[in-house]
Amino acid sequence: MRKDTIDFVLIWVDGNDPKWQTIFMKYKENDGDKRPLRFRDMGTLRYWFRGVEKFAPWVNKVYFVTCGQRPNWLNTANPKLVCVRHDEFIPEKYLPTFSSHTIEFNLHRIPGLSEQFVYFNDDMFLIRETYRKDFFVRGLPCDKAVMSYNMPVQQPLFLMPIANAALLNRHFHKKTIMLRYFDRFFSPKYGMADIFKNIKHFTGTYIPGFHSAHLPNSFSKSTFDEVWAAEPELLDSVCSHRFRAQSDINQWALQGWQYCTGRFYPRRYPGQCFYIRTKEDAGLAAKAITDSRYKMICLNDEVTENFERVKLEFHNAFEKLLPEKSHFER
């Protein structure tokens, strides 16, 4: 295996699958985030694979993580594809799970996964040519460490950034890490506006949290082992929630751990997240796709009306950009 081997990990669920719905309904009465948008499928999965084949041909393996579901068009004989079921890497006591947090905190247990990997949600796509250096440089995950009071728009998860920051503050002293890794917290690659954000937060006592873009995230597998060793009870509690809970930490805590240990390489964000609430939002995102405006894009589904129309708009945009079948398709 090459020293600079990079794998991709994609998690996916087909919320329209009757077998899955039966299991889902059995546990639905539990507390947690059970909004339909957490599980519904835009029908754009094949374009994710087409984008990877065209714009990241250098990737080593693609680990496709599901509860056992397989689209009927998926070519499971593709040598780059590894289909992984939840029960092949997530401890049995946490299953079945309907929480992306449980899946995220156990990704390092996937058999054969490389030390360097990029984690994708199924609403994140490559839409322009990428290179290894977009994700890892000298074995370090590429990222942008900008401190922020990162409160999400979605009210049901309003405690999550606080929980992430609390974990980091239990293990790190803000001024110490910012001085120790000065070149990474004040990198000119961030631009002056974000450098000034870090300067502003330097004077306070506690780490407020970090700005987190909804884009593919680069991780070192060893980071997961460190956080599990440091906070076993907390991670066990999070993974025990079958649905996302207000008190959960999520992958951004792992990302923040990489910042605080200085094990990352500064970069500008190579993409853009679009929060899709209206048909106007969908139109802007669709144009960004057809224009290949960014290297990567996230289509964050918050659609409350005209969902089928929005789906069609994205299908049309992706079909213009990626009309040819990939080797991941039968």
Short mmCIF file of C-alpha atoms in Angstrom, two decimals, residues 107-293:
data_model
loop_
_atom_site.label_atom_id
_atom_site.label_comp_id
_atom_site.label_asym_id
_atom_site.label_seq_id
_atom_site.Cartn_x
_atom_site.Cartn_y
_atom_site.Cartn_z
CA LEU A 107 -15.60 4.39 11.16
CA HIS A 108 -12.06 3.63 12.32
CA ARG A 109 -13.16 0.05 12.99
CA ILE A 110 -13.88 -0.65 9.30
CA PRO A 111 -11.60 -3.56 8.33
CA GLY A 112 -8.88 -2.54 5.90
CA LEU A 113 -9.56 1.20 6.01
CA SER A 114 -6.41 3.27 5.41
CA GLU A 115 -4.98 5.65 8.03
CA GLN A 116 -5.85 8.55 5.72
CA PHE A 117 -9.47 8.72 4.66
CA VAL A 118 -12.09 11.25 3.58
CA TYR A 119 -15.57 11.01 5.06
CA PHE A 120 -18.57 11.90 2.89
CA ASN A 121 -22.24 12.19 3.65
CA ASP A 122 -24.40 11.23 0.68
CA ASP A 123 -25.28 14.87 -0.02
CA MET A 124 -21.64 15.78 -0.75
CA PHE A 125 -20.37 15.54 -4.33
CA LEU A 126 -17.18 16.10 -6.31
CA ILE A 127 -17.94 18.32 -9.30
CA ARG A 128 -14.46 19.30 -10.50
CA GLU A 129 -11.04 17.67 -10.68
CA THR A 130 -9.41 17.02 -7.29
CA TYR A 131 -5.96 15.91 -6.16
CA ARG A 132 -4.55 14.11 -3.14
CA LYS A 133 -3.22 17.44 -1.86
CA ASP A 134 -6.79 18.74 -1.62
CA PHE A 135 -7.30 16.30 1.26
CA PHE A 136 -3.90 15.34 2.69
CA VAL A 137 -0.42 16.90 2.63
CA ARG A 138 2.57 15.07 4.16
CA GLY A 139 0.16 12.68 5.86
CA LEU A 140 -1.82 15.50 7.52
CA PRO A 141 -5.55 16.09 6.94
CA CYS A 142 -6.13 19.35 5.07
CA ASP A 143 -8.51 21.64 6.93
CA LYS A 144 -9.28 25.15 8.11
CA ALA A 145 -9.15 25.83 11.86
CA VAL A 146 -11.21 28.95 12.51
CA MET A 147 -12.70 29.45 15.97
CA SER A 148 -16.37 30.28 16.07
CA TYR A 149 -19.50 30.04 18.17
CA ASN A 150 -20.85 27.53 15.69
CA MET A 151 -24.56 27.30 16.45
CA PRO A 152 -26.60 25.37 13.85
CA VAL A 153 -29.82 26.61 12.35
CA GLN A 154 -31.64 23.37 13.14
CA GLN A 155 -33.15 23.84 16.58
CA PRO A 156 -33.36 20.11 17.52
CA LEU A 157 -29.57 19.89 17.62
CA PHE A 158 -28.75 23.19 19.28
CA LEU A 159 -26.68 21.62 22.10
CA MET A 160 -24.31 19.70 19.83
CA PRO A 161 -21.68 22.45 19.26
CA ILE A 162 -21.64 23.14 23.00
CA ALA A 163 -20.96 19.46 23.70
CA ASN A 164 -18.18 19.41 21.09
CA ALA A 165 -16.53 22.48 22.63
CA ALA A 166 -16.88 21.07 26.15
CA LEU A 167 -14.99 17.94 25.15
CA LEU A 168 -12.14 19.97 23.64
CA ASN A 169 -11.89 22.26 26.68
CA ARG A 170 -11.54 19.28 28.99
CA HIS A 171 -8.33 18.30 27.20
CA PHE A 172 -6.81 21.46 25.71
CA HIS A 173 -5.92 25.01 26.73
CA LYS A 174 -6.83 27.50 24.04
CA LYS A 175 -3.88 29.91 24.20
CA THR A 176 -1.41 27.05 24.50
CA ILE A 177 -2.56 25.33 21.31
CA MET A 178 -2.87 28.60 19.35
CA LEU A 179 0.69 29.59 20.23
CA ARG A 180 2.11 26.08 19.76
CA TYR A 181 0.52 25.77 16.31
CA PHE A 182 0.62 29.45 15.41
CA ASP A 183 1.41 28.80 11.74
CA ARG A 184 -1.71 26.63 11.43
CA PHE A 185 -4.17 28.84 13.30
CA PHE A 186 -3.01 32.00 11.56
CA SER A 187 -2.25 30.64 8.10
CA PRO A 188 -2.45 33.21 5.27
CA LYS A 189 -4.41 30.59 3.30
CA TYR A 190 -7.45 31.40 5.42
CA GLY A 191 -7.68 35.02 4.33
CA MET A 192 -7.65 38.05 6.60
CA ALA A 193 -11.29 37.82 7.70
CA ASP A 194 -10.82 34.35 9.20
CA ILE A 195 -7.40 35.19 10.65
CA PHE A 196 -9.03 38.11 12.49
CA LYS A 197 -11.66 35.69 13.87
CA ASN A 198 -8.89 33.65 15.47
CA ILE A 199 -7.20 36.83 16.77
CA LYS A 200 -10.49 37.90 18.35
CA HIS A 201 -10.94 34.55 20.08
CA PHE A 202 -7.34 34.43 21.31
CA THR A 203 -8.13 36.70 24.27
CA GLY A 204 -10.82 34.50 25.83
CA THR A 205 -10.30 31.61 28.23
CA TYR A 206 -12.12 28.76 26.52
CA ILE A 207 -12.28 27.22 23.06
CA PRO A 208 -15.67 28.44 21.75
CA GLY A 209 -15.84 25.81 19.02
CA PHE A 210 -14.76 25.82 15.40
CA HIS A 211 -16.44 26.80 12.19
CA SER A 212 -17.38 23.56 10.43
CA ALA A 213 -18.21 23.52 6.74
CA HIS A 214 -20.63 20.87 5.51
CA LEU A 215 -18.09 19.36 3.14
CA PRO A 216 -16.11 16.11 2.91
CA ASN A 217 -13.80 15.90 5.93
CA SER A 218 -10.28 14.45 5.98
CA PHE A 219 -9.44 12.28 8.98
CA SER A 220 -6.55 10.29 10.37
CA LYS A 221 -7.85 6.97 11.67
CA SER A 222 -5.62 7.30 14.73
CA THR A 223 -7.61 10.38 15.80
CA PHE A 224 -10.61 8.15 16.49
CA ASP A 225 -8.53 5.85 18.69
CA GLU A 226 -7.25 8.84 20.70
CA VAL A 227 -10.70 10.31 21.31
CA TRP A 228 -12.14 6.92 22.29
CA ALA A 229 -9.25 6.44 24.72
CA ALA A 230 -9.77 9.94 26.18
CA GLU A 231 -13.58 9.88 26.42
CA PRO A 232 -14.80 6.26 26.40
CA GLU A 233 -17.89 6.87 28.53
CA LEU A 234 -19.03 9.87 26.49
CA LEU A 235 -18.63 8.11 23.15
CA ASP A 236 -20.32 5.00 24.50
CA SER A 237 -23.26 7.16 25.57
CA VAL A 238 -23.51 8.88 22.17
CA CYS A 239 -23.31 5.58 20.30
CA SER A 240 -26.04 4.14 22.51
CA HIS A 241 -28.55 6.67 21.12
CA ARG A 242 -30.41 4.99 18.28
CA PHE A 243 -31.39 8.42 16.93
CA ARG A 244 -29.44 11.67 16.95
CA ALA A 245 -29.86 13.39 20.32
CA GLN A 246 -29.51 16.99 21.46
CA SER A 247 -26.69 16.13 23.85
CA ASP A 248 -24.58 14.29 21.26
CA ILE A 249 -21.15 15.22 20.05
CA ASN A 250 -20.48 14.49 16.40
CA GLN A 251 -17.64 14.23 13.87
CA TRP A 252 -16.80 17.91 14.36
CA ALA A 253 -15.41 16.98 17.78
CA LEU A 254 -12.96 14.66 16.00
CA GLN A 255 -12.15 17.44 13.57
CA GLY A 256 -11.56 19.82 16.50
CA TRP A 257 -9.28 17.25 18.14
CA GLN A 258 -7.10 17.29 15.02
CA TYR A 259 -6.93 21.08 15.24
CA CYS A 260 -6.01 21.08 18.92
CA THR A 261 -3.25 18.50 18.45
CA GLY A 262 -1.90 20.43 15.46
CA ARG A 263 -2.25 17.42 13.21
CA PHE A 264 -3.70 19.15 10.17
CA TYR A 265 -2.47 21.13 7.16
CA PRO A 266 -4.01 24.57 6.52
CA ARG A 267 -6.09 25.13 3.38
CA ARG A 268 -8.87 27.24 1.97
CA TYR A 269 -12.26 25.58 1.70
CA PRO A 270 -12.40 23.94 -1.74
CA GLY A 271 -16.18 23.88 -1.93
CA GLN A 272 -19.52 25.26 -0.85
CA CYS A 273 -22.51 24.00 1.11
CA PHE A 274 -25.94 25.00 -0.16
CA TYR A 275 -28.81 24.85 2.32
CA ILE A 276 -31.75 23.87 0.14
CA ARG A 277 -34.95 25.28 1.60
CA THR A 278 -36.65 26.82 -1.45
CA LYS A 279 -36.75 26.28 -5.21
CA GLU A 280 -34.57 29.40 -5.53
CA ASP A 281 -31.91 27.74 -3.34
CA ALA A 282 -32.14 24.66 -5.53
CA GLY A 283 -31.70 26.74 -8.66
CA LEU A 284 -28.51 28.36 -7.37
CA ALA A 285 -27.07 24.99 -6.35
CA ALA A 286 -28.00 23.39 -9.68
CA LYS A 287 -26.20 26.16 -11.56
CA ALA A 288 -23.11 25.67 -9.39
CA ILE A 289 -23.17 22.00 -10.40
CA THR A 290 -23.51 22.58 -14.13
CA ASP A 291 -20.84 25.31 -14.04
CA SER A 292 -18.45 23.14 -11.93
CA ARG A 293 -18.01 26.25 -9.83
#
